[in-house]
Short mmCIF file of C-alpha atoms and ligand atoms in Angstrom, two decimals:
data_model
loop_
_atom_site.label_atom_id
_atom_site.label_comp_id
_atom_site.label_asym_id
_atom_site.label_seq_id
_atom_site.Cartn_x
_atom_site.Cartn_y
_atom_site.Cartn_z
CA UNK A 1 128.47 46.46 121.26
CA UNK A 2 126.03 49.51 121.23
CA UNK A 3 127.99 52.15 122.61
CA UNK A 4 129.70 51.91 119.06
CA UNK A 5 126.44 52.70 117.54
CA UNK A 6 124.94 55.12 119.97
CA UNK A 7 127.73 57.68 118.95
CA UNK A 8 125.95 58.81 115.44
CA UNK A 9 128.31 59.19 112.79
CA UNK A 10 127.90 61.90 110.35
CA UNK A 11 126.46 61.23 106.99
CA UNK A 12 128.62 61.61 104.05
CA UNK A 13 126.93 63.04 100.99
CA UNK A 14 129.70 63.01 98.76
CA UNK A 15 129.98 66.52 98.23
CA UNK A 16 132.40 69.54 98.89
CA UNK A 17 131.70 71.98 101.42
CA UNK A 18 132.89 75.40 101.28
CA UNK A 19 133.73 77.69 103.99
CA UNK A 20 130.81 80.20 102.92
CA UNK A 21 129.34 82.26 105.19
CA UNK A 22 131.21 81.43 107.89
CA UNK A 23 134.10 83.74 106.31
CA UNK A 24 132.45 86.62 107.55
CA UNK A 25 133.32 85.78 111.10
CA UNK A 26 131.20 85.14 114.32
CA UNK A 27 129.77 88.51 114.67
CA UNK A 28 127.47 87.40 111.83
CA UNK A 29 126.31 83.82 113.58
CA UNK A 30 126.05 81.59 116.29
CA UNK A 31 127.54 78.09 115.72
CA UNK A 32 124.84 75.52 117.04
CA UNK A 33 123.66 72.24 115.97
CA UNK A 34 119.98 71.30 114.77
CA UNK A 35 117.88 69.97 117.47
CA UNK A 36 116.72 66.71 116.28
CA UNK A 37 113.08 65.39 115.94
CA UNK A 38 111.84 61.57 116.80
CA UNK A 39 111.30 58.95 114.04
CA UNK A 40 111.36 61.43 110.94
CA UNK A 41 109.81 60.38 107.59
CA UNK A 42 109.96 61.70 103.96
CA UNK A 43 107.22 63.58 103.06
CA UNK A 44 108.66 64.85 99.70
CA UNK A 45 111.82 64.54 97.66
CA UNK A 46 112.54 66.92 95.10
CA UNK A 47 114.84 64.89 92.65
CA UNK A 48 115.23 67.18 89.78
CA UNK A 49 116.63 69.39 92.20
CA UNK A 50 118.88 66.62 93.94
CA UNK A 51 120.22 66.14 89.90
CA UNK A 52 121.32 69.67 89.60
CA UNK A 53 122.96 69.57 93.10
CA UNK A 54 124.31 66.32 91.95
CA UNK A 55 123.55 64.46 95.58
CA UNK A 56 122.31 60.91 95.56
CA UNK A 57 117.97 60.84 95.91
CA UNK A 58 118.75 57.08 96.94
CA UNK A 59 121.25 58.17 99.61
CA UNK A 60 118.64 61.03 100.69
CA UNK A 61 116.14 59.10 101.13
CA UNK A 62 117.54 56.32 103.02
CA UNK A 63 117.04 56.43 106.82
CA UNK A 64 120.06 58.28 107.73
CA UNK A 65 119.71 60.21 104.72
CA UNK A 66 115.92 61.53 105.85
CA UNK A 67 117.64 61.63 109.58
CA UNK A 68 120.08 63.84 108.10
CA UNK A 69 117.57 66.64 105.91
CA UNK A 70 115.67 66.35 109.32
CA UNK A 71 118.74 67.98 111.24
CA UNK A 72 118.67 64.59 113.27
CA UNK A 73 121.88 63.38 112.35
CA UNK A 74 124.98 65.57 111.21
CA UNK A 75 126.35 65.74 107.96
CA UNK A 76 130.13 65.44 107.18
CA UNK A 77 131.70 68.75 106.36
CA UNK A 78 128.82 70.84 107.45
CA UNK A 79 129.40 73.46 109.92
CA UNK A 80 125.74 74.56 110.88
CA UNK A 81 124.82 77.79 112.42
CA UNK A 82 122.55 80.34 112.84
CA UNK A 83 122.80 83.75 111.55
CA UNK A 84 121.66 87.11 113.05
CA UNK A 85 120.01 89.81 111.19
CA UNK A 86 117.40 92.60 111.96
CA UNK A 87 114.41 94.54 109.81
CA UNK A 88 111.50 96.49 109.53
CA UNK A 89 108.00 94.34 110.24
CA UNK A 90 104.81 95.69 108.52
CA UNK A 91 106.70 99.36 108.61
CA UNK A 92 107.97 99.34 112.06
CA UNK A 93 111.51 99.07 113.17
CA UNK A 94 111.75 95.66 114.89
CA UNK A 95 115.16 95.60 115.83
CA UNK A 96 117.27 91.85 116.04
CA UNK A 97 115.79 88.92 114.40
CA UNK A 98 117.76 86.55 113.15
CA UNK A 99 117.51 82.77 111.88
CA UNK A 100 115.01 81.95 114.78
CA UNK A 101 114.31 78.37 113.35
CA UNK A 102 116.32 78.10 110.21
CA UNK A 103 120.08 76.74 110.80
CA UNK A 104 122.56 76.99 107.93
CA UNK A 105 124.17 73.75 107.23
CA UNK A 106 126.59 75.44 105.03
CA UNK A 107 127.75 75.82 101.27
CA UNK A 108 128.22 73.43 98.91
CA UNK A 109 130.13 72.97 95.55
CA UNK A 110 127.37 72.07 92.88
CA UNK A 111 127.87 72.46 88.80
CA UNK A 112 125.86 75.81 88.98
CA UNK A 113 128.39 77.08 91.59
CA UNK A 114 128.12 77.64 95.47
CA UNK A 115 124.84 76.73 97.05
CA UNK A 116 123.95 77.24 100.74
CA UNK A 117 121.95 74.31 102.40
CA UNK A 118 119.45 75.75 105.03
CA UNK A 119 117.15 73.49 107.13
CA UNK A 120 113.88 75.64 108.46
CA UNK A 121 112.17 74.31 111.38
CA UNK A 122 115.20 72.50 113.09
CA UNK A 123 114.95 73.90 116.52
CA UNK A 124 115.71 76.93 118.84
CA UNK A 125 118.40 79.30 118.44
CA UNK A 126 119.65 81.93 120.10
CA UNK A 127 117.36 84.42 117.85
CA UNK A 128 114.18 82.36 118.44
CA UNK A 129 112.88 85.06 120.87
CA UNK A 130 109.79 83.49 121.93
CA UNK A 131 109.33 81.04 119.40
CA UNK A 132 109.88 76.99 119.54
CA UNK A 133 112.06 77.08 116.31
CA UNK A 134 109.66 74.72 114.94
CA UNK A 135 107.87 74.73 111.52
CA UNK A 136 104.82 72.82 110.86
CA UNK A 137 103.88 70.50 108.18
CA UNK A 138 101.00 72.73 106.74
CA UNK A 139 103.44 75.31 106.32
CA UNK A 140 106.20 73.59 105.42
CA UNK A 141 104.45 71.61 102.09
CA UNK A 142 103.01 75.08 101.43
CA UNK A 143 106.77 76.31 101.15
CA UNK A 144 108.39 72.99 99.38
CA UNK A 145 105.59 73.32 96.56
CA UNK A 146 105.64 77.22 96.60
CA UNK A 147 108.79 77.79 96.20
CA UNK A 148 109.61 74.81 93.48
CA UNK A 149 106.17 76.11 91.80
CA UNK A 150 108.11 79.71 91.30
CA UNK A 151 111.12 77.86 89.93
CA UNK A 152 108.85 75.96 87.42
CA UNK A 153 107.49 79.56 86.36
CA UNK A 154 110.80 80.97 85.97
CA UNK A 155 110.74 83.59 88.59
CA UNK A 156 113.86 83.72 90.88
CA UNK A 157 113.38 81.93 94.30
CA UNK A 158 115.20 80.01 96.94
CA UNK A 159 114.62 76.82 96.22
CA UNK A 160 113.62 73.21 98.84
CA UNK A 161 115.29 69.61 98.51
CA UNK A 162 113.07 68.00 100.77
CA UNK A 163 110.26 68.34 102.97
CA UNK A 164 110.54 65.72 106.07
CA UNK A 165 108.05 65.11 108.71
CA UNK A 166 107.94 64.11 112.46
CA UNK A 167 104.90 63.18 114.56
CA UNK A 168 106.53 65.59 117.54
CA UNK A 169 103.39 67.96 118.56
CA UNK A 170 104.13 71.43 117.53
CA UNK A 171 101.41 74.14 119.37
CA UNK A 172 100.09 76.33 116.95
CA UNK A 173 96.33 77.43 117.02
CA UNK A 174 95.64 73.75 117.54
CA UNK A 175 98.56 70.97 117.88
CA UNK A 176 99.83 70.15 115.04
CA UNK A 177 103.14 68.16 113.88
CA UNK A 178 106.78 68.99 112.79
CA UNK A 179 108.35 69.19 109.88
CA UNK A 180 111.79 70.68 108.10
CA UNK A 181 112.37 72.10 104.69
CA UNK A 182 115.85 71.84 103.58
CA UNK A 183 116.26 74.99 101.21
CA UNK A 184 118.81 75.94 98.69
CA UNK A 185 119.68 79.19 97.59
CA UNK A 186 123.27 80.95 96.35
CA UNK A 187 122.87 83.05 99.20
CA UNK A 188 120.24 83.52 102.20
CA UNK A 189 121.50 86.97 103.23
CA UNK A 190 118.44 89.44 103.49
CA UNK A 191 118.20 93.48 103.43
CA UNK A 192 118.00 92.49 107.23
CA UNK A 193 121.88 91.52 107.39
CA UNK A 194 123.05 94.89 106.20
CA UNK A 195 119.95 96.73 108.41
CA UNK A 196 121.41 94.70 111.66
CA UNK A 197 124.84 96.07 111.44
CA UNK A 198 124.25 99.59 110.15
CA UNK A 199 121.53 100.21 112.92
CA UNK A 200 124.09 99.00 115.92
CA UNK A 201 126.53 101.11 113.76
CA UNK A 202 128.97 98.85 113.36
CA UNK A 203 130.56 100.03 110.23
CA UNK A 204 133.37 97.49 110.01
CA UNK A 205 131.24 94.39 109.92
CA UNK A 206 128.76 96.17 107.54
CA UNK A 207 131.55 96.96 105.26
CA UNK A 208 132.77 93.52 105.25
CA UNK A 209 129.09 91.79 104.55
CA UNK A 210 128.79 94.51 101.87
CA UNK A 211 132.39 93.26 100.19
CA UNK A 212 131.44 89.67 100.45
CA UNK A 213 128.40 89.76 98.98
CA UNK A 214 129.53 91.84 95.95
CA UNK A 215 132.78 89.71 95.66
CA UNK A 216 130.41 86.74 95.49
CA UNK A 217 127.14 87.77 94.01
CA UNK A 218 127.55 91.07 92.41
CA UNK A 219 131.21 91.27 91.17
CA UNK A 220 130.52 93.89 88.21
CA UNK A 221 129.96 96.76 90.90
CA UNK A 222 133.34 96.96 91.29
CA UNK A 223 134.54 97.69 87.83
CA UNK A 224 131.22 98.94 86.16
CA UNK A 225 128.01 101.06 86.89
CA UNK A 226 127.57 104.56 86.07
CA UNK A 227 127.22 105.79 89.69
CA UNK A 228 130.87 107.55 89.66
CA UNK A 229 132.59 104.07 89.92
CA UNK A 230 131.26 104.09 93.66
CA UNK A 231 130.97 99.81 94.27
CA UNK A 232 128.31 100.20 97.04
CA UNK A 233 125.96 102.63 94.95
CA UNK A 234 126.42 100.03 91.93
CA UNK A 235 125.76 97.50 94.13
CA UNK A 236 122.48 99.08 96.09
CA UNK A 237 121.35 100.06 91.97
CA UNK A 238 121.94 96.52 91.10
CA UNK A 239 119.46 95.27 94.41
CA UNK A 240 116.99 97.44 93.34
CA UNK A 241 116.96 96.07 89.84
CA UNK A 242 116.72 92.90 90.63
CA UNK A 243 114.43 93.32 93.06
CA UNK A 244 112.10 95.70 90.55
CA UNK A 245 112.24 92.95 88.16
CA UNK A 246 111.26 90.13 90.67
CA UNK A 247 108.37 92.22 91.74
CA UNK A 248 107.05 92.67 88.10
CA UNK A 249 107.13 88.77 87.81
CA UNK A 250 105.23 88.59 90.92
CA UNK A 251 102.44 91.06 89.71
CA UNK A 252 102.26 89.70 86.12
CA UNK A 253 101.70 85.87 87.31
CA UNK A 254 99.36 87.22 90.35
CA UNK A 255 101.76 86.43 93.30
CA UNK A 256 101.13 87.51 96.73
CA UNK A 257 103.72 87.29 98.91
CA UNK A 258 101.82 88.18 102.12
CA UNK A 259 104.93 89.31 104.79
CA UNK A 260 107.44 91.58 102.57
CA UNK A 261 109.25 92.85 105.58
CA UNK A 262 112.60 93.53 105.00
CA UNK A 263 113.94 90.28 106.81
CA UNK A 264 112.06 88.68 104.17
CA UNK A 265 113.68 90.59 101.37
CA UNK A 266 116.55 88.33 99.35
CA UNK A 267 119.41 90.58 98.92
CA UNK A 268 120.20 88.44 95.52
CA UNK A 269 116.41 89.24 94.42
CA UNK A 270 115.06 85.77 94.96
CA UNK A 271 111.54 85.25 96.62
CA UNK A 272 112.13 84.04 100.29
CA UNK A 273 110.25 82.95 103.05
CA UNK A 274 107.53 81.38 102.04
CA UNK A 275 104.73 82.54 104.61
CA UNK A 276 101.44 82.97 103.81
CA UNK A 277 101.49 83.24 100.11
CA UNK A 278 98.76 82.92 97.55
CA UNK A 279 98.78 83.03 93.97
CA UNK A 280 95.76 84.95 93.03
CA UNK A 281 92.43 83.32 92.15
CA UNK A 282 89.63 85.67 91.28
CA UNK A 283 91.83 88.96 90.05
CA UNK A 284 91.05 91.45 92.91
CA UNK A 285 93.83 94.29 92.86
CA UNK A 286 93.18 95.06 96.82
CA UNK A 287 93.47 91.05 97.50
CA UNK A 288 95.36 90.82 100.78
CA UNK A 289 96.36 87.05 101.41
CA UNK A 290 98.17 87.28 105.06
CA UNK A 291 94.97 87.12 107.20
CA UNK A 292 97.18 88.55 110.10
CA UNK A 293 97.49 92.08 107.55
CA UNK A 294 94.69 93.72 108.96
CA UNK A 295 95.81 97.32 106.98
CA UNK A 296 96.45 95.47 103.99
CA UNK A 297 100.39 96.43 103.89
CA UNK A 298 100.83 93.66 101.60
CA UNK A 299 98.05 93.47 99.37
CA UNK A 300 98.71 92.46 95.88
CA UNK A 301 98.69 96.05 94.68
CA UNK A 302 100.57 97.51 96.91
CA UNK A 303 103.73 94.80 96.42
CA UNK A 304 105.64 97.38 94.31
CA UNK A 305 105.32 100.56 96.48
CA UNK A 306 106.25 98.26 99.77
CA UNK A 307 109.29 96.99 97.62
CA UNK A 308 110.71 100.34 97.03
CA UNK A 309 110.34 101.14 100.53
CA UNK A 310 112.26 97.85 101.36
CA UNK A 311 114.90 99.12 98.84
CA UNK A 312 114.87 102.56 100.77
CA UNK A 313 115.74 100.75 103.81
CA UNK A 314 118.54 98.77 102.25
CA UNK A 315 119.87 101.78 101.01
CA UNK A 316 119.96 103.92 104.25
CA UNK A 317 121.43 100.63 105.48
CA UNK A 318 124.11 101.39 102.87
CA UNK A 319 124.43 105.18 103.15
CA UNK A 320 127.55 104.89 105.48
CA UNK A 321 129.24 103.19 102.93
CA UNK A 322 128.56 104.86 99.78
CA UNK A 323 128.97 108.11 101.72
CA UNK A 324 126.81 110.46 99.24
CA UNK A 325 123.20 111.03 99.81
CA UNK A 326 122.97 111.81 96.09
CA UNK A 327 124.43 108.59 95.01
CA UNK A 328 122.00 106.50 97.32
CA UNK A 329 119.12 108.48 96.18
CA UNK A 330 120.44 107.66 92.39
CA UNK A 331 120.67 104.21 93.13
CA UNK A 332 117.18 103.63 94.41
CA UNK A 333 116.03 106.16 91.96
CA UNK A 334 116.27 102.84 89.40
CA UNK A 335 113.47 100.91 90.91
CA UNK A 336 111.27 103.51 89.68
CA UNK A 337 112.36 103.13 86.15
CA UNK A 338 112.97 99.46 86.15
CA UNK A 339 109.56 98.18 87.79
CA UNK A 340 107.09 99.78 85.32
CA UNK A 341 109.44 98.69 82.46
CA UNK A 342 109.76 95.08 83.46
CA UNK A 343 106.09 95.18 84.34
CA UNK A 344 104.83 96.35 80.79
CA UNK A 345 107.52 93.73 79.43
CA UNK A 346 105.89 90.98 81.32
CA UNK A 347 102.41 91.75 80.36
CA UNK A 348 103.10 92.75 77.10
CA UNK A 349 104.31 88.85 77.10
CA UNK A 350 101.16 88.11 78.25
CA UNK A 351 99.50 89.20 75.75
CA UNK A 352 101.84 87.89 73.06
CA UNK A 353 103.11 91.26 72.12
CA UNK A 354 106.58 91.19 70.99
CA UNK A 355 107.28 94.74 70.28
CA UNK A 356 106.37 97.95 72.10
CA UNK A 357 103.90 100.26 71.15
CA UNK A 358 102.33 103.46 72.87
CA UNK A 359 99.05 102.07 73.18
CA UNK A 360 100.12 99.19 74.79
CA UNK A 361 99.49 100.13 78.41
CA UNK A 362 96.08 101.50 77.41
CA UNK A 363 95.29 97.61 76.66
CA UNK A 364 97.13 96.26 79.58
CA UNK A 365 95.17 98.54 81.93
CA UNK A 366 91.97 97.81 80.20
CA UNK A 367 92.25 93.98 80.51
CA UNK A 368 93.31 94.35 84.06
CA UNK A 369 89.97 96.57 84.81
CA UNK A 370 87.64 94.52 83.26
CA UNK A 371 89.26 91.27 85.21
CA UNK A 372 89.11 93.19 88.54
CA UNK A 373 85.57 94.47 87.83
CA UNK A 374 84.01 91.27 87.24
CA UNK A 375 86.62 89.19 89.32
CA UNK A 376 87.56 86.73 86.95
CA UNK A 377 89.91 83.80 87.44
CA UNK A 378 93.31 85.48 86.93
CA UNK A 379 95.15 82.38 85.76
CA UNK A 380 92.45 80.75 83.85
CA UNK A 381 91.48 83.74 81.80
CA UNK A 382 95.22 84.28 80.65
CA UNK A 383 95.59 80.53 79.63
CA UNK A 384 92.14 80.17 77.88
CA UNK A 385 93.41 83.73 75.99
CA UNK A 386 96.20 82.03 74.99
CA UNK A 387 94.48 79.34 73.69
CA UNK A 388 91.91 81.75 71.82
CA UNK A 389 95.00 83.21 70.25
CA UNK A 390 96.60 79.86 69.17
CA UNK A 391 93.77 79.31 67.13
CA UNK A 392 90.70 77.93 69.82
CA UNK A 393 87.09 79.55 69.90
CA UNK A 394 86.62 82.80 71.68
CA UNK A 395 83.83 81.73 74.21
CA UNK A 396 85.74 79.81 77.10
CA UNK A 397 87.41 83.54 77.74
CA UNK A 398 84.12 85.38 76.80
CA UNK A 399 82.04 83.03 79.07
CA UNK A 400 84.64 84.46 82.35
CA UNK A 401 82.84 87.72 81.92
CA UNK A 402 79.72 89.61 83.34
CA UNK A 403 80.21 92.09 81.22
CA UNK A 404 80.62 90.63 78.08
CA UNK A 405 80.06 93.87 75.68
CA UNK A 406 82.49 95.49 77.52
CA UNK A 407 85.03 92.37 77.09
CA UNK A 408 84.12 92.54 73.29
CA UNK A 409 85.17 95.79 72.93
CA UNK A 410 88.55 95.00 74.46
CA UNK A 411 88.95 92.17 72.28
CA UNK A 412 88.45 94.21 69.33
CA UNK A 413 91.30 96.58 69.82
CA UNK A 414 93.41 93.39 70.98
CA UNK A 415 92.81 91.74 68.00
CA UNK A 416 93.65 94.49 65.78
CA UNK A 417 97.03 94.72 67.76
CA UNK A 418 97.94 91.43 67.69
CA UNK A 419 100.83 90.44 65.37
CA UNK A 420 100.09 88.85 61.75
CA UNK A 421 101.25 85.81 62.77
CA UNK A 422 98.57 85.05 65.67
CA UNK A 423 99.36 81.19 65.58
CA UNK A 424 102.93 82.06 66.70
CA UNK A 425 101.86 84.64 69.19
CA UNK A 426 99.36 82.19 70.57
CA UNK A 427 101.89 79.70 71.07
CA UNK A 428 104.34 82.13 72.86
CA UNK A 429 101.45 82.84 75.03
CA UNK A 430 101.24 79.49 76.09
CA UNK A 431 104.79 79.09 77.43
CA UNK A 432 104.34 82.54 79.38
CA UNK A 433 100.84 81.91 80.95
CA UNK A 434 100.87 79.03 82.80
CA UNK A 435 98.06 76.17 82.92
CA UNK A 436 99.10 75.30 86.71
CA UNK A 437 99.88 77.46 89.54
CA UNK A 438 99.90 76.44 93.31
CA UNK A 439 96.38 77.53 94.45
CA UNK A 440 95.52 77.59 98.05
CA UNK A 441 93.20 74.72 97.90
CA UNK A 442 95.18 72.33 95.85
CA UNK A 443 97.97 72.83 98.53
CA UNK A 444 95.30 72.06 101.08
CA UNK A 445 94.22 69.39 99.74
CA UNK A 446 97.57 67.34 99.50
CA UNK A 447 98.32 69.29 102.86
CA UNK A 448 95.10 67.18 103.86
CA UNK A 449 96.29 63.65 102.93
CA UNK A 450 99.95 64.24 103.98
CA UNK A 451 98.45 64.39 107.54
CA UNK A 452 97.10 60.78 106.67
CA UNK A 453 100.64 60.08 105.80
CA UNK A 454 99.57 59.80 101.74
CA UNK A 455 102.38 62.02 99.96
CA UNK A 456 101.18 61.22 96.97
CA UNK A 457 99.32 64.72 96.58
CA UNK A 458 102.45 66.42 97.25
CA UNK A 459 104.42 64.46 94.78
CA UNK A 460 101.87 65.05 91.79
CA UNK A 461 101.54 68.67 92.55
CA UNK A 462 105.51 68.87 92.37
CA UNK A 463 105.77 67.38 89.26
CA UNK A 464 103.31 69.16 87.53
CA UNK A 465 104.22 72.95 88.98
CA UNK A 466 107.90 72.01 87.76
CA UNK A 467 106.18 72.60 84.21
CA UNK A 468 103.40 74.65 84.44
CA UNK A 469 102.82 75.25 80.87
CA UNK A 470 102.58 71.83 79.94
CA UNK A 471 99.44 70.45 79.53
CA UNK A 472 99.64 67.42 81.63
CA UNK A 473 97.06 65.37 80.27
CA UNK A 474 94.98 63.62 83.16
CA UNK A 475 95.57 66.50 85.51
CA UNK A 476 93.16 69.17 84.39
CA UNK A 477 91.35 68.73 87.73
CA UNK A 478 94.82 70.61 88.85
CA UNK A 479 94.08 73.60 86.21
CA UNK A 480 90.22 74.45 87.42
CA UNK A 481 88.42 76.81 89.17
CA UNK A 482 89.27 76.94 93.10
CA UNK A 483 85.76 75.12 95.02
CA UNK A 484 84.06 77.78 96.89
CA UNK A 485 85.10 76.21 100.38
CA UNK A 486 88.85 77.81 99.19
CA UNK A 487 87.80 81.35 99.79
CA UNK A 488 87.48 80.36 103.54
CA UNK A 489 90.63 78.90 103.58
CA UNK A 490 92.74 81.32 106.35
CA UNK A 491 96.24 81.79 105.60
CA UNK A 492 97.83 83.67 108.42
CA UNK A 493 101.60 84.27 109.98
CA UNK A 494 101.02 81.27 112.19
CA UNK A 495 103.65 78.79 110.34
P1 AMP B 501 108.96 85.59 109.43
O1 AMP B 501 107.94 86.33 109.60
O2 AMP B 501 108.05 83.93 109.32
O3 AMP B 501 109.95 85.60 108.62
O4 AMP B 501 109.34 85.45 110.75
C1 AMP B 501 110.17 86.59 111.52
C2 AMP B 501 110.93 86.14 112.30
O5 AMP B 501 110.41 85.17 113.26
C3 AMP B 501 112.12 85.08 111.87
O6 AMP B 501 113.49 85.84 112.87
C4 AMP B 501 111.94 84.20 112.30
O7 AMP B 501 113.21 83.01 112.58
C5 AMP B 501 111.40 84.10 113.55
N1 AMP B 501 110.50 82.98 113.80
C6 AMP B 501 109.32 82.77 113.11
N2 AMP B 501 108.66 81.44 113.69
C7 AMP B 501 109.45 81.01 114.51
C8 AMP B 501 109.29 79.87 115.47
N3 AMP B 501 108.33 79.00 115.70
N4 AMP B 501 110.55 79.72 116.37
C9 AMP B 501 111.38 80.68 116.27
N5 AMP B 501 111.69 82.08 115.31
C10 AMP B 501 110.70 81.91 114.70
MG1 MG B 502 111.25 85.58 107.60
#
């Protein structure tokens, strides 16, 4: 009786769904189902995250489960939709954008509160413009591993539950194959959602959006805050501060986002939309990771200023609700105090200095200048320095520099500044300076294997990157210098 099996039953994940984003009303989204992909297969399942969300990994990796997390089978209780937003891209107002290849499945109840599930690469939407609504395997594996690497490092980020693939062709510079990432976050709302309604003068919707985000995610803005009891100014200040703290963490770990457009800025201060991102290999403050970014607008050392530019755009969007220019500017001003404070704190942690002293800034500047001058590998330097402070020999650190006398001079100042209990400082540094980051070449090697349907490299990296401060004996190949060919990996917006 084939007619019975033809109508695909929805898969029940056994979770409770909330109304979530849908509560905002139809001005904010278009309801539509994902476009199925033929014969999807599992590329990676994040069992740790499944456990956190109380989702059954056996069900997710079953045939029906894999179809469901690819968008090829509906989920019981889900109300799929694409949301509308606008944004500034590369400093220019781009007008309406929106979820062009993402579909929000809805919000589920979890022990850590409501979490939205979103598919990326699940087909065209009314906001796809010229795009095909798809994502390729290469960029989907990068997003899956990149976001989980950030989580392992303790950096706020959207997360990824799974990546699935299909042999369906997707045309980029070459023909590649399709993949879908199932992303998870308390909210996928971006600065661009606010800009969208502000630009249209849709004040009622703008207010509804702000009220909803404040009620759900920033409730203290209604009752606390120093900005004349103005909840929208308090909200802007909170977002500015979270963004500042986030970018300080990016800088400290050597993370380059690559496309910091305002539509890629999370209202929760999460790292979002992993495209041409990169963890630095050799330290170059001017490094541009996105080959499409010809002007270097999003170069590593410009990220802090660009993030401020972006919160300024958010401030312009919220200004009609705040209703006072001085309050708006005061809320934004907090970025300029929080960012340097947070960056200094993070850098001091990297150096194993628990308390703050005036001379620390010179110590931090001094080491960064030396790293830049000799193009020293950023992650390896910090890890070896930690090992040295924890009791290991100095040669492995010193050998990283061409200018050894320069390094020795810095080390003398630094050693004098270290606390009496150097071993304890070293141990803290080993929990601050990761042994493993998702370098481009590591992702690339896992991607090459995955193209041959060998997903072992993806699983291995996920395991290691979830605990990047642990030693992981037997995995030292993932903690070494990048091979020469890594400098030729071109990562662009094409994804
Ligand atoms: P991004 O810079 O990757 O964050 O994307 C900017 C905008 O383009 C967003 O609105 C995306 O949804 C949309 N977009 C990117 N790639 C595609 C694609 N292949 N199909 C449809 N929309 C896309
Ligand atoms: Mg985006």
